[in-house]
Short mmCIF file of C-alpha atoms in Angstrom, two decimals:
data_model
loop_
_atom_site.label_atom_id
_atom_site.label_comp_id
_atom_site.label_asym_id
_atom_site.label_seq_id
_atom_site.Cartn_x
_atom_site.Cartn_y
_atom_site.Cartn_z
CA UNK A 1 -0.13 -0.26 10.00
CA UNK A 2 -3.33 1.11 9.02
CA UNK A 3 -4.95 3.88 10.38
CA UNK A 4 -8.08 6.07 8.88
CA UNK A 5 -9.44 9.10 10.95
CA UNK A 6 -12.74 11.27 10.01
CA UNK A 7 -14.75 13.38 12.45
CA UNK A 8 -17.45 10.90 14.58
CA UNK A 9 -20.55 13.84 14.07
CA UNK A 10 -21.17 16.71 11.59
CA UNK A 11 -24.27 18.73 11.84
CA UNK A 12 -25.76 21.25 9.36
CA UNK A 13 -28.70 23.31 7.91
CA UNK A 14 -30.47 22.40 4.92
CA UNK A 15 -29.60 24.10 2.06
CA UNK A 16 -26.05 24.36 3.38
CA UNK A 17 -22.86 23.20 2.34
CA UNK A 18 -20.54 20.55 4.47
CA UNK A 19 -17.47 19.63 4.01
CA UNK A 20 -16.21 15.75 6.02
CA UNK A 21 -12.52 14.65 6.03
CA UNK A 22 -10.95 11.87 6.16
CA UNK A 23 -6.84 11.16 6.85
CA UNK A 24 -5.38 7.98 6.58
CA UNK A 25 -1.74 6.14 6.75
CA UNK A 26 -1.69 3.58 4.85
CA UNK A 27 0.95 1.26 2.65
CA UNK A 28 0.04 0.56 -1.00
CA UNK A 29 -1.91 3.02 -1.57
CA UNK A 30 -3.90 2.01 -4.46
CA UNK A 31 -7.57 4.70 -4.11
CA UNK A 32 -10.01 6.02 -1.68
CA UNK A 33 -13.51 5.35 -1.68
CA UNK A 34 -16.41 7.30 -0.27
CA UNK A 35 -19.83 5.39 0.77
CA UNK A 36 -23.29 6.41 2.12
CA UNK A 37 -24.93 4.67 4.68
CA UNK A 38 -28.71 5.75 5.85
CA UNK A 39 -29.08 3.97 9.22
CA UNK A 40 -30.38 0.28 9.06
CA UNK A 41 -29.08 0.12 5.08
CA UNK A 42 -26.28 -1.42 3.42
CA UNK A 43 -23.55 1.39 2.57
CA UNK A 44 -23.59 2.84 -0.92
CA UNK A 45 -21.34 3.64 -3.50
CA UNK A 46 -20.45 7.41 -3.60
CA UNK A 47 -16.99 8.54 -5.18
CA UNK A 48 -13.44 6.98 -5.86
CA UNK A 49 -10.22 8.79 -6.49
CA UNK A 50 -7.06 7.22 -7.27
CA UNK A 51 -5.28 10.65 -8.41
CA UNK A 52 -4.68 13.71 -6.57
CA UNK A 53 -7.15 16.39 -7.41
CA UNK A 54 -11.25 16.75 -6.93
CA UNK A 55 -14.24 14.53 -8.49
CA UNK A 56 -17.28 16.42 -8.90
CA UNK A 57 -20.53 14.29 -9.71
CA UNK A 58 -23.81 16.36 -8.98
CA UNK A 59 -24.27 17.60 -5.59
CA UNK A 60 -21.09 15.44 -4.33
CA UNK A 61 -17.28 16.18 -4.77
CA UNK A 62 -14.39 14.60 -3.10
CA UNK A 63 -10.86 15.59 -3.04
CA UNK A 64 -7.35 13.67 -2.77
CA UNK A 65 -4.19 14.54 -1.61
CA UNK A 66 -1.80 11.42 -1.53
CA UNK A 67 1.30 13.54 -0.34
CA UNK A 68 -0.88 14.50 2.19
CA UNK A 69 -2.82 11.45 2.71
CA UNK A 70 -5.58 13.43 3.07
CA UNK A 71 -9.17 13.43 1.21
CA UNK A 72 -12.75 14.69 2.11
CA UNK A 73 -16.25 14.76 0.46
CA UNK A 74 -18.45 17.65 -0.27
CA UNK A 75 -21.71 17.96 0.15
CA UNK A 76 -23.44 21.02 -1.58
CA UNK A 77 -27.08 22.09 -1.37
CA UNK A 78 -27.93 20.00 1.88
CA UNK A 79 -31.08 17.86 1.83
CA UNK A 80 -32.78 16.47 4.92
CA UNK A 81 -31.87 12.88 2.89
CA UNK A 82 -28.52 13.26 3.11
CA UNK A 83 -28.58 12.66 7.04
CA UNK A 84 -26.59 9.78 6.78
CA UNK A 85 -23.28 8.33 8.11
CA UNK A 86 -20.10 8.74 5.33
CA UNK A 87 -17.70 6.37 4.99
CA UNK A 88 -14.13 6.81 4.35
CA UNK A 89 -12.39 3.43 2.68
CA UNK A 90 -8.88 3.12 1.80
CA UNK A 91 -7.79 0.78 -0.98
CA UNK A 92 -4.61 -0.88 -0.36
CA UNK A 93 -1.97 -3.42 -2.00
CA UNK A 94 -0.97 -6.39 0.22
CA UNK A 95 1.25 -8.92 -0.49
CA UNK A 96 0.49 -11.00 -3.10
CA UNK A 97 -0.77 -8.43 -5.04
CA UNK A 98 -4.21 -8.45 -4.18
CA UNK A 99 -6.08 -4.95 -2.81
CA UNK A 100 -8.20 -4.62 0.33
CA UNK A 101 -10.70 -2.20 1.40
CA UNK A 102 -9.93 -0.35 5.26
CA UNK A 103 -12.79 1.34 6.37
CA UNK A 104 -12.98 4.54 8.67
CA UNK A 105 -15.36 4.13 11.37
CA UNK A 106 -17.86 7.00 9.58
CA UNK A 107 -18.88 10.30 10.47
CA UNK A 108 -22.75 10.56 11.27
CA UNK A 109 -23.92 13.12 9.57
CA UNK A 110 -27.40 15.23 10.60
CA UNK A 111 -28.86 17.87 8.44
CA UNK A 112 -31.14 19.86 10.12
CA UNK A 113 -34.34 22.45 8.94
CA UNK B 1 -30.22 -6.62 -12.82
CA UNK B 2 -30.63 -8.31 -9.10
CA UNK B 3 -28.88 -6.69 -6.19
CA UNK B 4 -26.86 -8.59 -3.64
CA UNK B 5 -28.77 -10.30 -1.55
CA UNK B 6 -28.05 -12.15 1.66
CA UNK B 7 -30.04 -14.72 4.14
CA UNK B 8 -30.85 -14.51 6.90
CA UNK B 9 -31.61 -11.23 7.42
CA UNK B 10 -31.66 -11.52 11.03
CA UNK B 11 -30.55 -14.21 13.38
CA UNK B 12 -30.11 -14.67 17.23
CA UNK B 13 -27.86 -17.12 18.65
CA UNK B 14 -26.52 -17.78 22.14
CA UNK B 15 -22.95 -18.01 23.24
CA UNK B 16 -20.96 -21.24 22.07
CA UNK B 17 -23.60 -22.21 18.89
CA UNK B 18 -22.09 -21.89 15.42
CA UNK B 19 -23.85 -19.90 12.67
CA UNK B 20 -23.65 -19.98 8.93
CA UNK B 21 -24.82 -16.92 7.07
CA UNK B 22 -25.02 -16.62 3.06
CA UNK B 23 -24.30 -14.22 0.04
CA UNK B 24 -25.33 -14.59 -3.12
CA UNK B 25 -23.23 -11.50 -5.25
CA UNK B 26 -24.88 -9.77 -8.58
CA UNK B 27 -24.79 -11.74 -11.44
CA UNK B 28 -21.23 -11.76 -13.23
CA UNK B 29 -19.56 -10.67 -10.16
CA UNK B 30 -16.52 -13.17 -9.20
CA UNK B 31 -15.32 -11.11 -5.63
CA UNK B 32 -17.21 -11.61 -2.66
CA UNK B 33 -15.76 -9.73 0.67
CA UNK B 34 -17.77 -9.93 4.09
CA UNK B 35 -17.03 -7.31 6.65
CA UNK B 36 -18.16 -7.07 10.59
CA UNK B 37 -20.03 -3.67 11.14
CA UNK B 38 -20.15 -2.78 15.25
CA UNK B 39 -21.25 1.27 16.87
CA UNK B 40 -18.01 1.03 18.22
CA UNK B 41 -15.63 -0.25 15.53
CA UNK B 42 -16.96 0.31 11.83
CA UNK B 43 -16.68 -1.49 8.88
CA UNK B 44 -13.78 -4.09 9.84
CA UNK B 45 -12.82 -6.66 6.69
CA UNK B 46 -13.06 -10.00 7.20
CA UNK B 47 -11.84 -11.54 4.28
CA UNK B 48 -12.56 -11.59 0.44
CA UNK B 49 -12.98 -14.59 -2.10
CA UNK B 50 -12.65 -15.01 -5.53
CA UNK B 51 -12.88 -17.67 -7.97
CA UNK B 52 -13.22 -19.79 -4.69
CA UNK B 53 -9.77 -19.02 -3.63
CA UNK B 54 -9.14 -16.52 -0.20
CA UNK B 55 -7.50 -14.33 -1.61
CA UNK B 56 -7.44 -11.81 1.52
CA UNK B 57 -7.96 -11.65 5.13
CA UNK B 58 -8.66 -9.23 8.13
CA UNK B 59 -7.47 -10.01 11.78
CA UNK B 60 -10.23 -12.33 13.03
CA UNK B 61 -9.21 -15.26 14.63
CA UNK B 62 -9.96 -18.93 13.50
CA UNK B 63 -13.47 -19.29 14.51
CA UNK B 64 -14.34 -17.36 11.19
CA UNK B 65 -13.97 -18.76 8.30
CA UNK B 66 -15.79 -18.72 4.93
CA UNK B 67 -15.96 -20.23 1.29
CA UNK B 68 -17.07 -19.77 -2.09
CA UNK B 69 -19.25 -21.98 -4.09
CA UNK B 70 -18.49 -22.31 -8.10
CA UNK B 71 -21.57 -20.03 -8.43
CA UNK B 72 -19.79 -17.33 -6.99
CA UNK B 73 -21.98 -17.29 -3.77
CA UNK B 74 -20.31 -17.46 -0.59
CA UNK B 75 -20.91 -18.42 2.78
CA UNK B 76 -19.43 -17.44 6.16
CA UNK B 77 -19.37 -19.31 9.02
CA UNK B 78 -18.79 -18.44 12.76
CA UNK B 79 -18.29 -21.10 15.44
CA UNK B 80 -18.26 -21.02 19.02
CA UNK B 81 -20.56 -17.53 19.24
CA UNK B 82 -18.97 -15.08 21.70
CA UNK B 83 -21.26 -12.22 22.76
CA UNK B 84 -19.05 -9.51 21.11
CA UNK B 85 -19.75 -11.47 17.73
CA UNK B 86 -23.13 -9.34 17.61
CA UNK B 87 -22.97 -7.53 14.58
CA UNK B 88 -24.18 -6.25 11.04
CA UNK B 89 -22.86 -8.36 8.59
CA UNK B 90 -22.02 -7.45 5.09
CA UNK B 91 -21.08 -8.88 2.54
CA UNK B 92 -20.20 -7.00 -0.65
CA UNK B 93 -19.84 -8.23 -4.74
CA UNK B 94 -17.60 -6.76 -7.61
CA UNK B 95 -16.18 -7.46 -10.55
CA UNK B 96 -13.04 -7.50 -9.70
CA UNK B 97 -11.52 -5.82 -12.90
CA UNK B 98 -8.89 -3.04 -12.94
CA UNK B 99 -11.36 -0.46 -13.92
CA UNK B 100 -12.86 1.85 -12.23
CA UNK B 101 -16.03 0.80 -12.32
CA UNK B 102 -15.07 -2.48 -11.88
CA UNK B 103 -13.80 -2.49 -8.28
CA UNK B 104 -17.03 -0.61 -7.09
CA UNK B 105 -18.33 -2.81 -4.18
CA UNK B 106 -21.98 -3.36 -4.19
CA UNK B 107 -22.90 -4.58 -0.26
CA UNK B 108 -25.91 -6.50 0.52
CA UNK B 109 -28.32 -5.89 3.32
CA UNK B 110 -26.67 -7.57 5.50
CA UNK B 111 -27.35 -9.90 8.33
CA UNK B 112 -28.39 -8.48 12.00
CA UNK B 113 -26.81 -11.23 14.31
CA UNK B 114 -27.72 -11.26 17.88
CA UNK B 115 -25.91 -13.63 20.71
CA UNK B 116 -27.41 -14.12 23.76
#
């Protein structure tokens, strides 16, 4: 089956750097997505890997491991904004070729002065 | 270039109605997927269309169904409300294509649904 695990709640100081993981079993593997989601919004596009190794884009990285089925998302230079819960989403293969999103059930994330 | 956008925004219903809500994706984007957002469960799939074809589906049972108009929008329909149907709502667009950019999901607002 399918099964995605991240921490429920993360706290931190501004200014600070956080780091959220996410494991996940899963057949078909086929990329892991990170979202944000401010409470009350839709979730928003973050990061995807597909290949082991680390995608850095501004303040945000996030790291793969498929041997280990294991990623997680970086979060440098904390900013009261980025209070927010982060969502892990596998990509997988089903049958018939076609890929569906699994999502983790988020960590809630709460940046503090 | 118009985000997705979805109607209603909020809705309350009471137990054994039936309720439509709608998506309408970005422009050019053929993939629409809705997905059931609960405290206690997450982001659950429901099921994704494309070119008006089903093309997947999440484990909901029958009473949720959906379709997609030549137009690309899409519509999902619940019947028989049970309280645990209250919910966010999502629905997200895409392009569909094989690169990376292309199977970014944009997600709407969503739709607050209340049964009572």
């Amino acid at each position: 089956g399918q099964n995605i695990d991240q921490p429920t709640e993360m706290t931190a100081t501004e200014g600070a750097i956080v780091q959220i993981n996410c494991t996940y079993q899963t057949s078909g593997f086929n990329g892991l997505f990170w979202y944000q989601q401010h409470a009350g919004e839709a979730p928003t596009f973050l990061s995807y890997n597909v290949l082991d190794g680390l995608e850095e884009k501004g303040r945000f990285s996030s790291f793969l491991s498929r041997s280990k089925g294991y990623s997680y998302l970086l979060l440098k230079e904390l900013q009261m904004k980025d209070s927010a819960s982060y969502l892990c989403a596998v990509r997988s293969v089903f049958s018939g070729g076609y890929n569906k999103l699994i999502f983790g059930a988020g960590t809630r994330l709460a940046v503090h002065p | 270039k118009a985000g997705v956008t979805q109607t209603p925004r909020y809705l309350i219903k009471t137990r054994g109605q039936q309720v439509t809500l709608s998506c309408s994706p970005i422009s050019g984007h053929r993939s629409v997927s809705w997905y059931q957002q609960t405290p206690g469960q997450g982001l659950q799939f429901l099921f994704e269309y494309f070119s008006e074809t089903q093309r997947n589906k999440g484990n909901f049972p029958g009473r949720f169904s959906g379709r997609q108009f030549s137009n690309s929008r899409s519509e999902m329909n619940v019947s028989t409300l049970e309280l645990g149907d209250s919910a966010l709502y999502l629905c997200a667009s895409s392009l569909a294509g094989i690169g990376d950019r292309e199977i970014e999901q944009f997600f709407g607002p969503g739709t607050r649904l209340t049964v009572l």
